[in-house]
Coordinates of C-alpha atoms in Angstrom, one line a residue:
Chain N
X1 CA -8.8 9.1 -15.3
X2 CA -5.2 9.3 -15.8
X3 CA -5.2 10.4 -19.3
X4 CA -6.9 13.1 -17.5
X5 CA -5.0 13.9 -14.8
X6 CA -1.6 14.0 -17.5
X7 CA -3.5 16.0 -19.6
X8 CA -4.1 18.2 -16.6
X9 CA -0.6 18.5 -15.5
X10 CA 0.1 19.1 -19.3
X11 CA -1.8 22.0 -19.3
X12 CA -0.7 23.6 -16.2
X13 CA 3.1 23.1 -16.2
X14 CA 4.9 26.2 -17.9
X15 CA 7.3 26.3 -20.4
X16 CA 10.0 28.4 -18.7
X17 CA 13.0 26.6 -20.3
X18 CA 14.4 29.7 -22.0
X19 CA 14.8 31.5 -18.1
X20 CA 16.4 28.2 -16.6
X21 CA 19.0 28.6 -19.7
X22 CA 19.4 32.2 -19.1
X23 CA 20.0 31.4 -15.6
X24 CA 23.9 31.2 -13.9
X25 CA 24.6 27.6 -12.4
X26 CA 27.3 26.3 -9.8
X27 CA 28.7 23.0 -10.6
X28 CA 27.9 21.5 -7.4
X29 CA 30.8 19.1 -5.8
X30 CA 29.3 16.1 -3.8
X31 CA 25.9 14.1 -3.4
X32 CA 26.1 16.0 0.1
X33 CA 25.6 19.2 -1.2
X34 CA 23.1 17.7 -3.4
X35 CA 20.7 15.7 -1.5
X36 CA 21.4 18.4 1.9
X37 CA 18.4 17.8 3.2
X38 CA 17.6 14.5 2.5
X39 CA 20.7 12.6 3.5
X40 CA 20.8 12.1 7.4
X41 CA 23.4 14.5 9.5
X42 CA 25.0 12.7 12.1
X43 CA 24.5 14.3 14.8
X44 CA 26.9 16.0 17.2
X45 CA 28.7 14.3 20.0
X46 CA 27.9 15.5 23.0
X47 CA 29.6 14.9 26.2
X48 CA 27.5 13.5 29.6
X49 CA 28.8 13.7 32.8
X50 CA 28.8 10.7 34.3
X51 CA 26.9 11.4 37.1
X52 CA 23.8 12.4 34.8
X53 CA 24.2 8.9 33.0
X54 CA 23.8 7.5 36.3
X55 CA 20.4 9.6 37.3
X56 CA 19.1 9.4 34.3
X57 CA 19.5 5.3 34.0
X58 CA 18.0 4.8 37.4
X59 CA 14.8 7.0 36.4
X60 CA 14.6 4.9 33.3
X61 CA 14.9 1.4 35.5
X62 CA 12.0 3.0 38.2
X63 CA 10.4 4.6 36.0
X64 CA 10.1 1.0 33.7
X65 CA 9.0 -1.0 37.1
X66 CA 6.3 1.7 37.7
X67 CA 4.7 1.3 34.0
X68 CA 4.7 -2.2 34.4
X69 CA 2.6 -2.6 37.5
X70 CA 0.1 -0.5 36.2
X71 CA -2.9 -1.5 34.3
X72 CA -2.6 -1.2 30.8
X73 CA 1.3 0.2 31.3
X74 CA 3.8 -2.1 29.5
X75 CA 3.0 -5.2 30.7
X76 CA 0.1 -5.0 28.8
X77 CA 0.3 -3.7 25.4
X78 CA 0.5 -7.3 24.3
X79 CA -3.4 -7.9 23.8
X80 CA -4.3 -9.0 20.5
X81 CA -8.4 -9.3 20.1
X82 CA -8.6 -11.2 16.8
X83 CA -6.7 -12.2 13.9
X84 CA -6.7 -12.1 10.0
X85 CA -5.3 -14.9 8.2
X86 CA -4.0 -14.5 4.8
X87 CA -4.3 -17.8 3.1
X88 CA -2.6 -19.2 0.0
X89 CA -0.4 -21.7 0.0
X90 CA 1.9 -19.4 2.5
X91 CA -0.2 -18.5 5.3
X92 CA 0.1 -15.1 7.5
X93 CA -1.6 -14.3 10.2
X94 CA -1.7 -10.8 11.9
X95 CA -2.8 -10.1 15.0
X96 CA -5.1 -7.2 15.7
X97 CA -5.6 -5.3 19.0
X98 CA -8.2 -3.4 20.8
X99 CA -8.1 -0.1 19.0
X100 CA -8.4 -2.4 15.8
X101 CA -5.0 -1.8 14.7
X102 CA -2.1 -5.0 14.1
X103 CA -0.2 -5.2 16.4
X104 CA 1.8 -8.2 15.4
X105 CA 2.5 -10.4 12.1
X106 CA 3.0 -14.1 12.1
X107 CA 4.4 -16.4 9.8
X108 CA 2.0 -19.7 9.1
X109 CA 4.4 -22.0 7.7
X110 CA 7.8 -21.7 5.8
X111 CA 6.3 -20.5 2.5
X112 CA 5.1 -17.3 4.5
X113 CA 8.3 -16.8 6.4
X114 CA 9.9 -14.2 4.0
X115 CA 7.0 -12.3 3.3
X116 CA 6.5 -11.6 7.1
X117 CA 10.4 -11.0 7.3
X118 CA 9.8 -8.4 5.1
X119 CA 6.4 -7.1 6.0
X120 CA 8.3 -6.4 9.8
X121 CA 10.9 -4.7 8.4
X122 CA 8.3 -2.4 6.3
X123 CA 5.9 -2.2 8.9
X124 CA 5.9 0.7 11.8
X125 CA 3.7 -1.4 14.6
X126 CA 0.2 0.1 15.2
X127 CA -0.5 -0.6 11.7
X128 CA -3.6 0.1 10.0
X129 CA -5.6 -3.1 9.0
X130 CA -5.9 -1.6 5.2
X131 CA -2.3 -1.3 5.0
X132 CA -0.7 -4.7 6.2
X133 CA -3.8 -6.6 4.2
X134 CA -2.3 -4.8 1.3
X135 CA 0.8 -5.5 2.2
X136 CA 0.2 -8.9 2.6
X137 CA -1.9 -9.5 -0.6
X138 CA 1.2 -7.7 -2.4
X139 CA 3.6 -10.5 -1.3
X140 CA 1.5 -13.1 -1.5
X141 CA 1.2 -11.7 -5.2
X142 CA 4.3 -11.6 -5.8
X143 CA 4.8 -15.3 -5.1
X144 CA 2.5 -16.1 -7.5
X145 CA -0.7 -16.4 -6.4
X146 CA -4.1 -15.1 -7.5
X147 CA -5.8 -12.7 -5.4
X148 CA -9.0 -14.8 -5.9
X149 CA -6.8 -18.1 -4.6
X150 CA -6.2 -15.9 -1.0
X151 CA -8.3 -16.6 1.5
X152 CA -8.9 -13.5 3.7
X153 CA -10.7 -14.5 7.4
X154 CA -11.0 -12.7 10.2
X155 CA -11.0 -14.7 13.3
X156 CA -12.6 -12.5 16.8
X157 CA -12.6 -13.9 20.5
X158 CA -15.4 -12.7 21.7
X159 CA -17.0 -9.7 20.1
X160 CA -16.8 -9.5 16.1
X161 CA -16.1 -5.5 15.6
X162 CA -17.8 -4.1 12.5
X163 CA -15.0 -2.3 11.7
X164 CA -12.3 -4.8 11.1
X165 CA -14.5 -6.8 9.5
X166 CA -15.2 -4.4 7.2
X167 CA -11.6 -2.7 6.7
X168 CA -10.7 -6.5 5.6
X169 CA -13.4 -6.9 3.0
X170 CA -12.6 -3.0 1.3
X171 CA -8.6 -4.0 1.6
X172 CA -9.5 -7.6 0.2
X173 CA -12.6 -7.6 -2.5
X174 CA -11.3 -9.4 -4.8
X175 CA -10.1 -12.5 -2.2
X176 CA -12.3 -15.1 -0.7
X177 CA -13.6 -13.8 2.5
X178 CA -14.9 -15.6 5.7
X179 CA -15.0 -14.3 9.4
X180 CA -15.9 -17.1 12.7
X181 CA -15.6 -16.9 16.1
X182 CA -12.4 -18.6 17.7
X183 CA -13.0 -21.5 19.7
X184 CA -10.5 -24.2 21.2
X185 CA -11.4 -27.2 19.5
X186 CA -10.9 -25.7 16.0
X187 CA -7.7 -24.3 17.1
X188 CA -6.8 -28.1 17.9
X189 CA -8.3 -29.9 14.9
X190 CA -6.4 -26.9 13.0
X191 CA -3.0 -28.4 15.1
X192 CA -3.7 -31.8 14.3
X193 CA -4.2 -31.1 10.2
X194 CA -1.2 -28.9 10.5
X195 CA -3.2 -25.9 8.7
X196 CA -4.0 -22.5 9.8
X197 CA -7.5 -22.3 11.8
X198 CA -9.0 -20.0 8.9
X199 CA -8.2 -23.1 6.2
X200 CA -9.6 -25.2 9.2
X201 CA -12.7 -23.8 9.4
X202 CA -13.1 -23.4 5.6
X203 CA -12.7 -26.7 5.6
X204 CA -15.3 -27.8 7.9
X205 CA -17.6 -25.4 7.1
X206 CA -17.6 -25.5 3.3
X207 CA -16.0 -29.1 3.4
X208 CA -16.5 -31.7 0.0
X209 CA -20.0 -30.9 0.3
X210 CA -21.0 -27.5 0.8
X211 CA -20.0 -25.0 -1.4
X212 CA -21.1 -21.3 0.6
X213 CA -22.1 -18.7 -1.8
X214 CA -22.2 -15.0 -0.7
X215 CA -25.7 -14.4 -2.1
X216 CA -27.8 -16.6 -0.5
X217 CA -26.0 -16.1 3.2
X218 CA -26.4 -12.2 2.6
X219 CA -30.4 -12.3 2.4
X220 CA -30.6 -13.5 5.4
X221 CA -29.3 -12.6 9.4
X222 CA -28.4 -16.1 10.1
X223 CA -26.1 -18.5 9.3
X224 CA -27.0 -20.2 6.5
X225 CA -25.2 -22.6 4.0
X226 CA -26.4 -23.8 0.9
X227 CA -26.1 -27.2 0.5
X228 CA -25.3 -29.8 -2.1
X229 CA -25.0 -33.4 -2.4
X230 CA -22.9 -35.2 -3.4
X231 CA -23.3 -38.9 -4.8
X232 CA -22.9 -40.4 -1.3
X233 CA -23.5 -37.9 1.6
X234 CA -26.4 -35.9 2.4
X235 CA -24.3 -32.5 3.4
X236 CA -25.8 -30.0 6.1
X237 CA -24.4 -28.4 8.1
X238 CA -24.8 -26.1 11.9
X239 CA -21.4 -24.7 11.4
X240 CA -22.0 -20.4 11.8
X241 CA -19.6 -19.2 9.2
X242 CA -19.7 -15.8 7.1
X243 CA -22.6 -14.4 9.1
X244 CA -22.4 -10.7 9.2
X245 CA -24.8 -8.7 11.3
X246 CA -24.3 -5.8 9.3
X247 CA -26.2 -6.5 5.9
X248 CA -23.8 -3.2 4.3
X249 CA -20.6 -5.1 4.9
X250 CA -22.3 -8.5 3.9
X251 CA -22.7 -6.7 0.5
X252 CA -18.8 -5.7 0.4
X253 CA -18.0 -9.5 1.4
X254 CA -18.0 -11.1 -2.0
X255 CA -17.1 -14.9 -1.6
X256 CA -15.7 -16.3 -4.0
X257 CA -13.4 -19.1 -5.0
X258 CA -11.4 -20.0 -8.2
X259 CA -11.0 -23.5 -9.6
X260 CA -7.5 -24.6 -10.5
X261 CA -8.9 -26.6 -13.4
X262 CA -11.6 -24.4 -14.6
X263 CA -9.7 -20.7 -13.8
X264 CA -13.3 -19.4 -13.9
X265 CA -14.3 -17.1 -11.2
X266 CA -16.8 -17.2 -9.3
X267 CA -19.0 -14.4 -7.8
X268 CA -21.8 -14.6 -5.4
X269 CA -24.4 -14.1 -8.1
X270 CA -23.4 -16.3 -10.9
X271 CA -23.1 -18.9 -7.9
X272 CA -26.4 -18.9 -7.1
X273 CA -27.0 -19.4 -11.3
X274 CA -25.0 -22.5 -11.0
X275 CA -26.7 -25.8 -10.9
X276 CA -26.7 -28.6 -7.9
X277 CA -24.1 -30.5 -10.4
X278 CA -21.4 -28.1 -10.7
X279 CA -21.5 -26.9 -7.2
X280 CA -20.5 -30.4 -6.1
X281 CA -17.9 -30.5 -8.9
X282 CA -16.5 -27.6 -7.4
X283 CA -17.0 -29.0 -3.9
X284 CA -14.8 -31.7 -4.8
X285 CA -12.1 -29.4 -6.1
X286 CA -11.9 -27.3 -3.4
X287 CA -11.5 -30.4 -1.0
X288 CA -8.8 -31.6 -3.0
X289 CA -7.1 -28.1 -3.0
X290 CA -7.0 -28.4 1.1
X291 CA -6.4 -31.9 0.9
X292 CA -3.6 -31.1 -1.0
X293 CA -2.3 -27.9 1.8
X294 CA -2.5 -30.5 4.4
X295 CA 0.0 -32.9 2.8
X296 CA 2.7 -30.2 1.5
X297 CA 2.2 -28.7 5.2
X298 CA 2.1 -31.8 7.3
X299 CA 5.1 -32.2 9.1
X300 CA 5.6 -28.6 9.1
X301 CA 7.5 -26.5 11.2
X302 CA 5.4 -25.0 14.3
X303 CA 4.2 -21.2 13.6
X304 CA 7.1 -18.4 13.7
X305 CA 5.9 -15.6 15.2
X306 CA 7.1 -12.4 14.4
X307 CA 6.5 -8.8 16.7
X308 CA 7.9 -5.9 17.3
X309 CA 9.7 -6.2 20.4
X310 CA 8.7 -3.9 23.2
X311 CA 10.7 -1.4 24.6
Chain F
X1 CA 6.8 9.8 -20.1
X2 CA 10.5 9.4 -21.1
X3 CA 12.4 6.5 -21.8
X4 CA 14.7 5.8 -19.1
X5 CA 18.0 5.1 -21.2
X6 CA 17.2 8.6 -23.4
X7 CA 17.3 10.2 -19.6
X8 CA 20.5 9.0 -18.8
X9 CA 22.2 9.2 -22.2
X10 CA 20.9 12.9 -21.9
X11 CA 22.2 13.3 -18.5
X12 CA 25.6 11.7 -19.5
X13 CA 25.6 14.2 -22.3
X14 CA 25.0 17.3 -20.2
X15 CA 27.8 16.3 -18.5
X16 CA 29.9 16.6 -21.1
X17 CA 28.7 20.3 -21.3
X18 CA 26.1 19.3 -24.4
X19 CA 23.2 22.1 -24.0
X20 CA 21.2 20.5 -26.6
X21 CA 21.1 17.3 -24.4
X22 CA 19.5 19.6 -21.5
X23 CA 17.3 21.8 -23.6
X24 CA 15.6 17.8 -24.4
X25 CA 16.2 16.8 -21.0
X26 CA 13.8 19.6 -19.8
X27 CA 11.1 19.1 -22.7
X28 CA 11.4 15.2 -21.6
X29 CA 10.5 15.9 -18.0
X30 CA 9.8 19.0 -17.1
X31 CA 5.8 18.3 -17.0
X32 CA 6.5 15.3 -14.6
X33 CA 8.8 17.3 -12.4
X34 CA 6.0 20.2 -12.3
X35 CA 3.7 18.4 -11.1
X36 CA 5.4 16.2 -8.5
X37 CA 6.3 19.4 -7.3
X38 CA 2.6 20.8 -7.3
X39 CA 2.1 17.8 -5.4
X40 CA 4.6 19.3 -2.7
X41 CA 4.1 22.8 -2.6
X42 CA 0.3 22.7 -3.8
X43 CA 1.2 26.3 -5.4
X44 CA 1.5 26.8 -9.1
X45 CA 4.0 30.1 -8.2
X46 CA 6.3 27.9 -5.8
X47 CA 6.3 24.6 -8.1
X48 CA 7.6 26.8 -10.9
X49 CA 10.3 28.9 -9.0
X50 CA 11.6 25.5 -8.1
X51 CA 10.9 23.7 -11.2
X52 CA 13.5 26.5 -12.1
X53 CA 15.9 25.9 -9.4
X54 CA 15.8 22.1 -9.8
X55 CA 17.0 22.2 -13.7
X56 CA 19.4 24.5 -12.5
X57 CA 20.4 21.9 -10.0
X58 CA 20.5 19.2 -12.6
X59 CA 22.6 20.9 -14.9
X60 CA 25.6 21.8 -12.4
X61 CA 24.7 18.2 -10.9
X62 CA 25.0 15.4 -13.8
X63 CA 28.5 14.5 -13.1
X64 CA 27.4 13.0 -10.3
X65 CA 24.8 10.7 -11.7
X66 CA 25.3 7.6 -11.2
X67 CA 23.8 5.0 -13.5
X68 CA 21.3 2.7 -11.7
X69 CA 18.5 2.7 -14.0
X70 CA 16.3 5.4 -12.2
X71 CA 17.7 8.6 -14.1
X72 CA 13.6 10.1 -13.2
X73 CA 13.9 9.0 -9.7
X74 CA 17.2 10.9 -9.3
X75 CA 16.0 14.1 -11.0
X76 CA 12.7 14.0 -8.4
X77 CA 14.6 13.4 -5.5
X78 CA 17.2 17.4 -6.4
X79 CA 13.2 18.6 -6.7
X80 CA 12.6 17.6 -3.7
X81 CA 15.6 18.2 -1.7
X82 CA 15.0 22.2 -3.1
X83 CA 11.4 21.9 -1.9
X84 CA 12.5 21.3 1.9
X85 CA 15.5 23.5 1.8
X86 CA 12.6 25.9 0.8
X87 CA 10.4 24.9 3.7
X88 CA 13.0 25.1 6.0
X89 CA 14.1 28.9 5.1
X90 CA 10.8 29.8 5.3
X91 CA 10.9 28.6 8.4
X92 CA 8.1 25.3 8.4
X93 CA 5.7 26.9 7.0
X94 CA 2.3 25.9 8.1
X95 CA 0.7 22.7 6.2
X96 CA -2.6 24.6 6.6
X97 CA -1.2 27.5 4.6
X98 CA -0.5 24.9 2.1
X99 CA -4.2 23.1 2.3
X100 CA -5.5 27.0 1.7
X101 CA -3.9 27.5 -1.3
X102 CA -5.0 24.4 -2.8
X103 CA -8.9 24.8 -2.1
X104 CA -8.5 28.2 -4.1
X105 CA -9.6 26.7 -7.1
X106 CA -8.1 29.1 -9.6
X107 CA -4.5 26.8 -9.3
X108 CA -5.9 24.9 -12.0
X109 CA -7.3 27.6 -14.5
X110 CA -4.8 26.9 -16.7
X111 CA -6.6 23.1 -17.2
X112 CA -8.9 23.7 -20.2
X113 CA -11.2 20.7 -19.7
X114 CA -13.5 21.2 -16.8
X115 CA -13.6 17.6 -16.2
X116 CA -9.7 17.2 -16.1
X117 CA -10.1 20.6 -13.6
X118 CA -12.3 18.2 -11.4
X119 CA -10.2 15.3 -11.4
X120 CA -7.2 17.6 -10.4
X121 CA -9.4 19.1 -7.4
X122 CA -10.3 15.5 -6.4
X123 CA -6.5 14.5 -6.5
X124 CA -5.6 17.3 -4.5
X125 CA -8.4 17.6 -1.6
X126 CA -9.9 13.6 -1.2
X127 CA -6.0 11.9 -1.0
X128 CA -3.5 11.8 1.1
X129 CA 0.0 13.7 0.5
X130 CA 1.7 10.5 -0.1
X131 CA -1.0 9.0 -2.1
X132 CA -1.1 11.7 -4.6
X133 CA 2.7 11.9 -4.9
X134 CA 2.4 8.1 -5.8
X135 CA -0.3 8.8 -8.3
X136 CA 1.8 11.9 -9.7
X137 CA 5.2 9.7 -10.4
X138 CA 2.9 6.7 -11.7
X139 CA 0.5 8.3 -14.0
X140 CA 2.4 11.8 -14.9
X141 CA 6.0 10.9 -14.4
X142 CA 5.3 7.2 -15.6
X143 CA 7.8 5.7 -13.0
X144 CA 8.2 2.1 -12.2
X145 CA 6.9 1.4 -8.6
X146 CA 10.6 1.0 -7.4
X147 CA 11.8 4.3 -9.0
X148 CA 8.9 5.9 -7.0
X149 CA 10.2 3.9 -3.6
X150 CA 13.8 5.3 -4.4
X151 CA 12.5 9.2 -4.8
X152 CA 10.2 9.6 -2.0
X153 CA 12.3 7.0 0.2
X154 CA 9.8 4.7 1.4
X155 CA 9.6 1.1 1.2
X156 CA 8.0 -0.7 -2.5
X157 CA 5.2 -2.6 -0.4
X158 CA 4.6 0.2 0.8
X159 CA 4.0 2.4 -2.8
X160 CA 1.9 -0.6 -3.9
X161 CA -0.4 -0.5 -1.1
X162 CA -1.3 3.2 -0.8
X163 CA -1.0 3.4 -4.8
X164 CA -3.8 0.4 -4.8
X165 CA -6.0 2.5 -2.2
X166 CA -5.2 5.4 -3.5
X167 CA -6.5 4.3 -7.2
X168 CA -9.8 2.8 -5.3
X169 CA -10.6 6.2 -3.4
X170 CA -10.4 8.0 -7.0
X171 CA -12.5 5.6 -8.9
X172 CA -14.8 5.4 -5.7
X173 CA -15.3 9.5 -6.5
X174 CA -15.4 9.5 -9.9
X175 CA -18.5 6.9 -9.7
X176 CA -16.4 4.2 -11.5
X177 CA -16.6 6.0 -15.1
X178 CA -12.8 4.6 -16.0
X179 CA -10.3 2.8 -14.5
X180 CA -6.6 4.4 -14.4

């Protein structure tokens, strides 16, 4: 495709050099003449009376206490419905409001912290969920880590909205992907472990034991887990994880999770190929791996949160 | 796509008055400047009255080039600066006028491959603005993501993000054949 589209422009772009020569030129003087319209004019002074200042402040100050008494004025832009955490070893969360735009960007731990600082500075708040997942897989990238090591989850309050759900899986197919319903005593246990409440959940739902493969939860409408053993536990489990009601974006939701030993990836389909013995192999690993967040993070700092400030 | 250190020994070189270093200056860029400037004015006419103006530009202008690795970027951003001096004499022109233009297919009959003619229309009509500017300075100009932040002035996460979903939208079209 872009061999193409050069040898398009190829094509089409003239070859008028002998008229540019022909042509009369101005040495120009400054940067200012050259870049007119792109650098910024400051613009004029202008002089206020006083008086205006005055009116003008105490419509702004009336008008301010007016907004926030009513419903949905100022006081309550603040609503955030869900939340997509971004988990490698830095963890970002961003916080997504009723019209399924972010609203706000949060820093997990201390790894995370510069990303978000610069993610705030980049971001104009709405933001599209496609852009800040990119945004966030592109510095989580840049610290190193695999796209197939991020942990993408989408984490609703009530209602799970299609939509998001779905704008995460296009903005994310290559990361592992999960989406659960929040609830209080996974927010705690998440406290306790000193991880996010996506890794949490991860945790407890795909644990040392159970390993959850896309292909086998996308056949069916309920939550289903397959599930290994391991020498010494018989692992089930009622946890609800990575149920989608839409069967289209269960297809988009590939789940998948790369091995720091093996570095071999692994899609929903050649999951369900595996057999019973390297699934717990890989069980194991991936407990270790969040064994191994929860010591570097224990002791951590608490969550910096980071949101545009209202006006 | 030229080398960055020819660009700026050439443009160090048309300062010194060398017009050999500009005639190669223009056959090193002038397809990349053409078409970021398509990308802009979506008119074959208006990119190449301003193609004209910006060499013009550049060759009163390379004494004041200063040396920060992004010779391309600089020459994109005089292009640019013409096209909105342009738009602004003409008064803001319309973006629909624009958007017209472009869906008369005969701005690409000069593209001999029919194939090439499609992925042209497709860059032009299923992308955003931004997007395809991105895709332009990438894949025709060859620019480094940062060069492309510096000459359309928006932040590098952001050129990576809407290049990324840009790139998926195309492939998504062209039914996956080959990957850019």
């Amino acid at each position: 495709m872009s061999n193409r589209i050069r040898q398009g422009f190829e094509d089409m772009a003239p070859d008028i050099f002998q008229q540019i020569k022909a042509s009369p030129y101005e040495i120009i003087q400054s940067e200012e003449e050259l870049f007119s319209e792109l650098i910024p004019k400051k613009a004029p002074k202008t002089k206020m009376k006083k008086k205006f200042i005055y009116s003008a402040a105490s419509f702004v100050v009336a008008a301010a206490m007016v907004l926030c008494l009513i419903p949905g004025g100022i006081g309550h832009v603040d609503a955030a419905v869900g939340e997509i955490y971004l988990d490698a070893d830095a963890s970002i969360i961003l916080e997504v409001d009723e019209n399924n735009q972010i609203i706000g960007i949060k820093a997990g731990n201390k790894d995370a912290e510069d990303i978000v600082d610069k993610m705030m500075k980049d971001t104009d708040f709405p933001a599209s969920i496609s852009d800040v997942v990119d945004a966030a897989i592109t510095g989580l990238k840049e610290k190193g880590h695999d796209t197939k090591d991020i942990l993408v989850s989408y984490c609703y309050d009530e209602k799970k909205v299609e939509a998001v759900e779905e704008a995460v899986a296009v903005s994310a197919d290559d990361c592992t992907i999960q989406s659960f319903q929040k609830n209080e005593e996974a927010a705690k246990e998440a406290q306790r472990n000193h991880i996010s409440m996506a890794l949490s959940h991860f945790e407890k739902s795909a644990g040392s034991d159970v390993i959850h493969t896309a292909e086998k939860e996308s056949t069916t409408d309920t939550a289903k887990t397959s599930t290994n053993t391991n020498t010494n536990v018989n692992a089930t489990t009622s946890a609800t994880p990575y149920v989608s009601s839409s069967t289209e974006t269960k297809k988009k939701v590939k789940r998948h999770w790369r091995t720091n030993e093996s570095d071999t990836k692994e899609t929903s389909t050649v999951a369900e190929e595996k057999t019973e013995e390297e699934n717990i192999n890989k069980g194991n690993v991936l407990a270790d791996k969040i064994k191994e967040r929860q010591q570097k993070y224990s002791g951590s700092e608490a969550i910096v949160t980071s949101r545009p400030t209202q006006e | 796509m030229a080398d960055t250190n020819k660009l700026t020994n050439l443009l160090l070189r048309i300062a010194d008055g060398d017009d050999a270093a500009f005639e190669d200056l223009y056959y090193e860029t002038y397809q990349s400047v053409y078409a970021y400037l398509m990308s802009l004015t979506k008119d074959p006419d208006d990119a190449q009255d301003l193609m004209q103006d910006t060499y013009i530009k550049i060759r009163g202008a390379c004494h004041l080039y200063k040396d920060q690795g992004m010779p391309m970027a600089w020459i994109l951003k005089i292009a640019k600066n013409l096209f909105l001096m342009k738009i602004r004499k003409e008064g803001n022109k319309d973006n629909a006028i624009s958007e017209l233009k472009i869906l008369d297919k005969t701005s690409f009959d000069n593209v001999k491959d029919v194939d090439t003619r499609m992925y042209l229309n497709q860059l032009f009509t299923q992308i955003t603005e931004e997007e395809r500017d991105i895709i332009i300075l990438h894949v025709v100009g060859g620019l480094k993501n940062r060069e492309i932040a510096e000459a359309l002035g928006i932040p590098i996460g952001t050129v990576l993000s809407k290049y990324n979903r840009a790139i998926k939208k195309l492939q998504e079209i062209a039914g996956k054949e080959d990957v850019i």
